[in-house]
Amino acid sequence: MIPVRGVNGARVAVLGLGRSGLSAARSLRAGGAEVLAWDDNAAARAAAEAEGFVPVDLTRASALEGAAALILSPGIPHLYPAPNPVVAAAWAAGVPVDNDIGLFFRSLATDDWEVFESPPRVIAVTGSNGKSTTAALIHHVLTAAGRDSQLAGNIGRGVLDIAPPGEGGAVVLELSSYQTELARALTPDIAVLTNLSPDHLDRHGGRGGYFAAKRRLFAEGGPDRAIIGVDEDEGRFLANQLAEAAADDRVIRISSGQKLTGPGWSVFARKGFLAEWRKGRQVASIDLRAVPGLPGAHNHQNACAAYAAARCLGIGPREIERAFHDFAGLPHRSQLVAEAAGVRFINDSKATNAASAAQALAAFPRIRWICGGLEKEGGLDALAPHLGHVAKAYVIGREAASFALHLRDIPHEICTSMASAVARAAEEAAPGEVVLLAPAAASFDQYDNFEKRGEDFIAEVRRRLAG
């Protein structure tokens, strides 16, 4: 655990007692704070009470009186589409609003760091798609290289739950836009933006607000190195803003699909090959085509980002390549579930928006596509270039018929349930085809989260193949 610094004797309110909120409450208490903990969910309050916290209803008038700060869990809106009433009350009372990420960055460094020859480094990864895989891959490469590394944030543990890193240690964080938007301190040593596509638009007041939330990771603390995906205008804009000159190698541009030229530092993947260029010449390359845990162009972009981060930490190209081959991938992200009679079953339940689903569709030549769910703002236009890979779509979700209207001339079948979709896709799939779950939609119409949806797909595939 990392105790929060600068709160001894202070009253600090925590709204939302899920994983990050309860973690923040523990660390605040360890730092000497009096914690005012609240969650509208009775089960969450009971879990906090079991750990010795006394719930204080923060929705009551004057509940924040004397509070030094309000710590907000990421799922609670603080501005759009409307601020939570407790947040509005904090504004009115002049109480600073922060989150666990802000507490982490202000509390990580201790007096012990002054005697370290090699201080710990923090690598923070954000982006619309691929940030979980990229963060996990960086952590895997560091661990394989014998470095002390911890993975936390939006993946794995809460940021305040990790052990204080020792000399030469690394902390790899996956950060969502909800986390970067609110944190009052953001000071990573290396910051990564994988890509940007429309997502969470209602929460951020549109695409501009969404990008602004991501941009804070680079603008607030000024990382030593910025690794930026430049396949979208926002990434090109950000890289241009941060670089002082064309040869400024504090900014590393990455891409999947385009060759990057110029005197600066770049890492890109084309036709399955990763290339590192510095000062106008190629210095290393890796054949990604045979790396089983990183299939498809979207994973090659993740590999570029992870490679660049590892190089910033002094790890050599061949050592990185060996670690890539040992990477098993993450559940629900291009996860090979089974292969039978020449048909592969791939679980990409994490493809919760059109852009991420488009990347999954682009990775395989002929697909039986299971899609549908709760549609997000931004539409499904990003799918259009890759629909030619789809032999047939099997649509799930409560609004399956409405979702199917976006499929144009693609053969499709309204299945509604996962069991029906898997059964029909498996019956009709031919050798060489892939049955792919890549919903292009959120899961909340039928499941608690994308993990539950992916687990249901896995269970139905295994039941089907066992029968």
PDB file of N, CA and C in Angstrom, residues 300-341:
ATOM      1  N   HIS A 300      -0.221  -4.967 -33.367  1.00  0.00           N
ATOM      2  CA  HIS A 300       1.089  -4.493 -33.797  1.00  0.00           C
ATOM      3  C   HIS A 300       1.305  -3.042 -33.374  1.00  0.00           C
ATOM      4  N   GLN A 301       0.226  -2.257 -33.354  1.00  0.00           N
ATOM      5  CA  GLN A 301       0.333  -0.903 -32.805  1.00  0.00           C
ATOM      6  C   GLN A 301       0.665  -0.957 -31.313  1.00  0.00           C
ATOM      7  N   ASN A 302       0.017  -1.865 -30.590  1.00  0.00           N
ATOM      8  CA  ASN A 302       0.329  -2.030 -29.169  1.00  0.00           C
ATOM      9  C   ASN A 302       1.790  -2.432 -28.981  1.00  0.00           C
ATOM     10  N   ALA A 303       2.271  -3.311 -29.858  1.00  0.00           N
ATOM     11  CA  ALA A 303       3.667  -3.745 -29.779  1.00  0.00           C
ATOM     12  C   ALA A 303       4.613  -2.570 -29.998  1.00  0.00           C
ATOM     13  N   CYS A 304       4.277  -1.674 -30.914  1.00  0.00           N
ATOM     14  CA  CYS A 304       5.118  -0.499 -31.170  1.00  0.00           C
ATOM     15  C   CYS A 304       5.214   0.371 -29.923  1.00  0.00           C
ATOM     16  N   ALA A 305       4.079   0.594 -29.272  1.00  0.00           N
ATOM     17  CA  ALA A 305       4.072   1.425 -28.070  1.00  0.00           C
ATOM     18  C   ALA A 305       4.876   0.783 -26.949  1.00  0.00           C
ATOM     19  N   ALA A 306       4.690  -0.517 -26.741  1.00  0.00           N
ATOM     20  CA  ALA A 306       5.417  -1.216 -25.683  1.00  0.00           C
ATOM     21  C   ALA A 306       6.912  -1.264 -25.985  1.00  0.00           C
ATOM     22  N   TYR A 307       7.245  -1.492 -27.254  1.00  0.00           N
ATOM     23  CA  TYR A 307       8.649  -1.507 -27.660  1.00  0.00           C
ATOM     24  C   TYR A 307       9.299  -0.158 -27.358  1.00  0.00           C
ATOM     25  N   ALA A 308       8.621   0.935 -27.719  1.00  0.00           N
ATOM     26  CA  ALA A 308       9.185   2.266 -27.496  1.00  0.00           C
ATOM     27  C   ALA A 308       9.395   2.530 -26.007  1.00  0.00           C
ATOM     28  N   ALA A 309       8.430   2.126 -25.184  1.00  0.00           N
ATOM     29  CA  ALA A 309       8.571   2.334 -23.745  1.00  0.00           C
ATOM     30  C   ALA A 309       9.745   1.548 -23.189  1.00  0.00           C
ATOM     31  N   ALA A 310       9.887   0.300 -23.622  1.00  0.00           N
ATOM     32  CA  ALA A 310      10.994  -0.520 -23.150  1.00  0.00           C
ATOM     33  C   ALA A 310      12.340   0.051 -23.586  1.00  0.00           C
ATOM     34  N   ARG A 311      12.394   0.573 -24.808  1.00  0.00           N
ATOM     35  CA  ARG A 311      13.652   1.181 -25.290  1.00  0.00           C
ATOM     36  C   ARG A 311      13.995   2.419 -24.465  1.00  0.00           C
ATOM     37  N   CYS A 312      12.971   3.177 -24.053  1.00  0.00           N
ATOM     38  CA  CYS A 312      13.215   4.343 -23.200  1.00  0.00           C
ATOM     39  C   CYS A 312      13.847   3.942 -21.869  1.00  0.00           C
ATOM     40  N   LEU A 313      13.598   2.715 -21.448  1.00  0.00           N
ATOM     41  CA  LEU A 313      14.137   2.216 -20.189  1.00  0.00           C
ATOM     42  C   LEU A 313      15.415   1.406 -20.387  1.00  0.00           C
ATOM     43  N   GLY A 314      15.973   1.477 -21.580  1.00  0.00           N
ATOM     44  CA  GLY A 314      17.284   0.887 -21.834  1.00  0.00           C
ATOM     45  C   GLY A 314      17.300  -0.586 -22.153  1.00  0.00           C
ATOM     46  N   ILE A 315      16.167  -1.167 -22.508  1.00  0.00           N
ATOM     47  CA  ILE A 315      16.119  -2.585 -22.851  1.00  0.00           C
ATOM     48  C   ILE A 315      16.380  -2.748 -24.343  1.00  0.00           C
ATOM     49  N   GLY A 316      17.197  -3.703 -24.714  1.00  0.00           N
ATOM     50  CA  GLY A 316      17.622  -3.875 -26.092  1.00  0.00           C
ATOM     51  C   GLY A 316      16.576  -4.536 -26.971  1.00  0.00           C
ATOM     52  N   PRO A 317      16.647  -4.323 -28.283  1.00  0.00           N
ATOM     53  CA  PRO A 317      15.657  -4.865 -29.222  1.00  0.00           C
ATOM     54  C   PRO A 317      15.494  -6.380 -29.158  1.00  0.00           C
ATOM     55  N   ARG A 318      16.591  -7.123 -29.072  1.00  0.00           N
ATOM     56  CA  ARG A 318      16.476  -8.583 -29.068  1.00  0.00           C
ATOM     57  C   ARG A 318      15.832  -9.078 -27.770  1.00  0.00           C
ATOM     58  N   GLU A 319      16.102  -8.411 -26.669  1.00  0.00           N
ATOM     59  CA  GLU A 319      15.488  -8.784 -25.398  1.00  0.00           C
ATOM     60  C   GLU A 319      13.982  -8.519 -25.455  1.00  0.00           C
ATOM     61  N   ILE A 320      13.602  -7.426 -26.065  1.00  0.00           N
ATOM     62  CA  ILE A 320      12.183  -7.116 -26.229  1.00  0.00           C
ATOM     63  C   ILE A 320      11.517  -8.156 -27.119  1.00  0.00           C
ATOM     64  N   GLU A 321      12.174  -8.523 -28.202  1.00  0.00           N
ATOM     65  CA  GLU A 321      11.603  -9.498 -29.130  1.00  0.00           C
ATOM     66  C   GLU A 321      11.359 -10.831 -28.439  1.00  0.00           C
ATOM     67  N   ARG A 322      12.307 -11.280 -27.629  1.00  0.00           N
ATOM     68  CA  ARG A 322      12.123 -12.549 -26.908  1.00  0.00           C
ATOM     69  C   ARG A 322      10.908 -12.471 -25.979  1.00  0.00           C
ATOM     70  N   ALA A 323      10.760 -11.345 -25.310  1.00  0.00           N
ATOM     71  CA  ALA A 323       9.629 -11.185 -24.395  1.00  0.00           C
ATOM     72  C   ALA A 323       8.306 -11.157 -25.157  1.00  0.00           C
ATOM     73  N   PHE A 324       8.285 -10.544 -26.328  1.00  0.00           N
ATOM     74  CA  PHE A 324       7.063 -10.531 -27.152  1.00  0.00           C
ATOM     75  C   PHE A 324       6.585 -11.945 -27.440  1.00  0.00           C
ATOM     76  N   HIS A 325       7.509 -12.831 -27.768  1.00  0.00           N
ATOM     77  CA  HIS A 325       7.139 -14.201 -28.123  1.00  0.00           C
ATOM     78  C   HIS A 325       6.582 -14.972 -26.931  1.00  0.00           C
ATOM     79  N   ASP A 326       6.903 -14.538 -25.720  1.00  0.00           N
ATOM     80  CA  ASP A 326       6.399 -15.207 -24.521  1.00  0.00           C
ATOM     81  C   ASP A 326       5.100 -14.606 -24.011  1.00  0.00           C
ATOM     82  N   PHE A 327       4.636 -13.538 -24.639  1.00  0.00           N
ATOM     83  CA  PHE A 327       3.442 -12.840 -24.155  1.00  0.00           C
ATOM     84  C   PHE A 327       2.190 -13.611 -24.542  1.00  0.00           C
ATOM     85  N   ALA A 328       1.370 -13.945 -23.553  1.00  0.00           N
ATOM     86  CA  ALA A 328       0.200 -14.784 -23.802  1.00  0.00           C
ATOM     87  C   ALA A 328      -1.026 -13.989 -24.227  1.00  0.00           C
ATOM     88  N   GLY A 329      -0.962 -12.674 -24.150  1.00  0.00           N
ATOM     89  CA  GLY A 329      -2.139 -11.865 -24.450  1.00  0.00           C
ATOM     90  C   GLY A 329      -3.047 -11.760 -23.234  1.00  0.00           C
ATOM     91  N   LEU A 330      -4.099 -10.964 -23.360  1.00  0.00           N
ATOM     92  CA  LEU A 330      -5.026 -10.753 -22.259  1.00  0.00           C
ATOM     93  C   LEU A 330      -6.378 -11.400 -22.555  1.00  0.00           C
ATOM     94  N   PRO A 331      -7.079 -11.827 -21.520  1.00  0.00           N
ATOM     95  CA  PRO A 331      -8.438 -12.350 -21.739  1.00  0.00           C
ATOM     96  C   PRO A 331      -9.331 -11.292 -22.372  1.00  0.00           C
ATOM     97  N   HIS A 332     -10.209 -11.737 -23.256  1.00  0.00           N
ATOM     98  CA  HIS A 332     -11.229 -10.891 -23.887  1.00  0.00           C
ATOM     99  C   HIS A 332     -10.654  -9.901 -24.902  1.00  0.00           C
ATOM    100  N   ARG A 333      -9.405 -10.086 -25.293  1.00  0.00           N
ATOM    101  CA  ARG A 333      -8.776  -9.226 -26.283  1.00  0.00           C
ATOM    102  C   ARG A 333      -8.077 -10.118 -27.308  1.00  0.00           C
ATOM    103  N   SER A 334      -8.748 -10.390 -28.411  1.00  0.00           N
ATOM    104  CA  SER A 334      -8.232 -11.292 -29.445  1.00  0.00           C
ATOM    105  C   SER A 334      -7.766 -12.614 -28.839  1.00  0.00           C
ATOM    106  N   GLN A 335      -8.539 -13.123 -27.906  1.00  0.00           N
ATOM    107  CA  GLN A 335      -8.196 -14.329 -27.154  1.00  0.00           C
ATOM    108  C   GLN A 335      -8.659 -15.574 -27.912  1.00  0.00           C
ATOM    109  N   LEU A 336      -7.711 -16.432 -28.237  1.00  0.00           N
ATOM    110  CA  LEU A 336      -8.061 -17.699 -28.869  1.00  0.00           C
ATOM    111  C   LEU A 336      -8.665 -18.627 -27.827  1.00  0.00           C
ATOM    112  N   VAL A 337      -9.936 -18.947 -28.005  1.00  0.00           N
ATOM    113  CA  VAL A 337     -10.655 -19.782 -27.041  1.00  0.00           C
ATOM    114  C   VAL A 337     -10.543 -21.255 -27.400  1.00  0.00           C
ATOM    115  N   ALA A 338     -10.683 -21.569 -28.687  1.00  0.00           N
ATOM    116  CA  ALA A 338     -10.652 -22.966 -29.125  1.00  0.00           C
ATOM    117  C   ALA A 338     -10.449 -23.008 -30.634  1.00  0.00           C
ATOM    118  N   GLU A 339     -10.056 -24.174 -31.109  1.00  0.00           N
ATOM    119  CA  GLU A 339      -9.966 -24.422 -32.549  1.00  0.00           C
ATOM    120  C   GLU A 339     -10.458 -25.836 -32.788  1.00  0.00           C
ATOM    121  N   ALA A 340     -11.416 -25.972 -33.693  1.00  0.00           N
ATOM    122  CA  ALA A 340     -11.992 -27.294 -33.979  1.00  0.00           C
ATOM    123  C   ALA A 340     -12.389 -27.362 -35.439  1.00  0.00           C
ATOM    124  N   ALA A 341     -11.997 -28.457 -36.100  1.00  0.00           N
ATOM    125  CA  ALA A 341     -12.342 -28.686 -37.518  1.00  0.00           C
ATOM    126  C   ALA A 341     -11.947 -27.510 -38.397  1.00  0.00           C
TER     127      ALA A 341
END
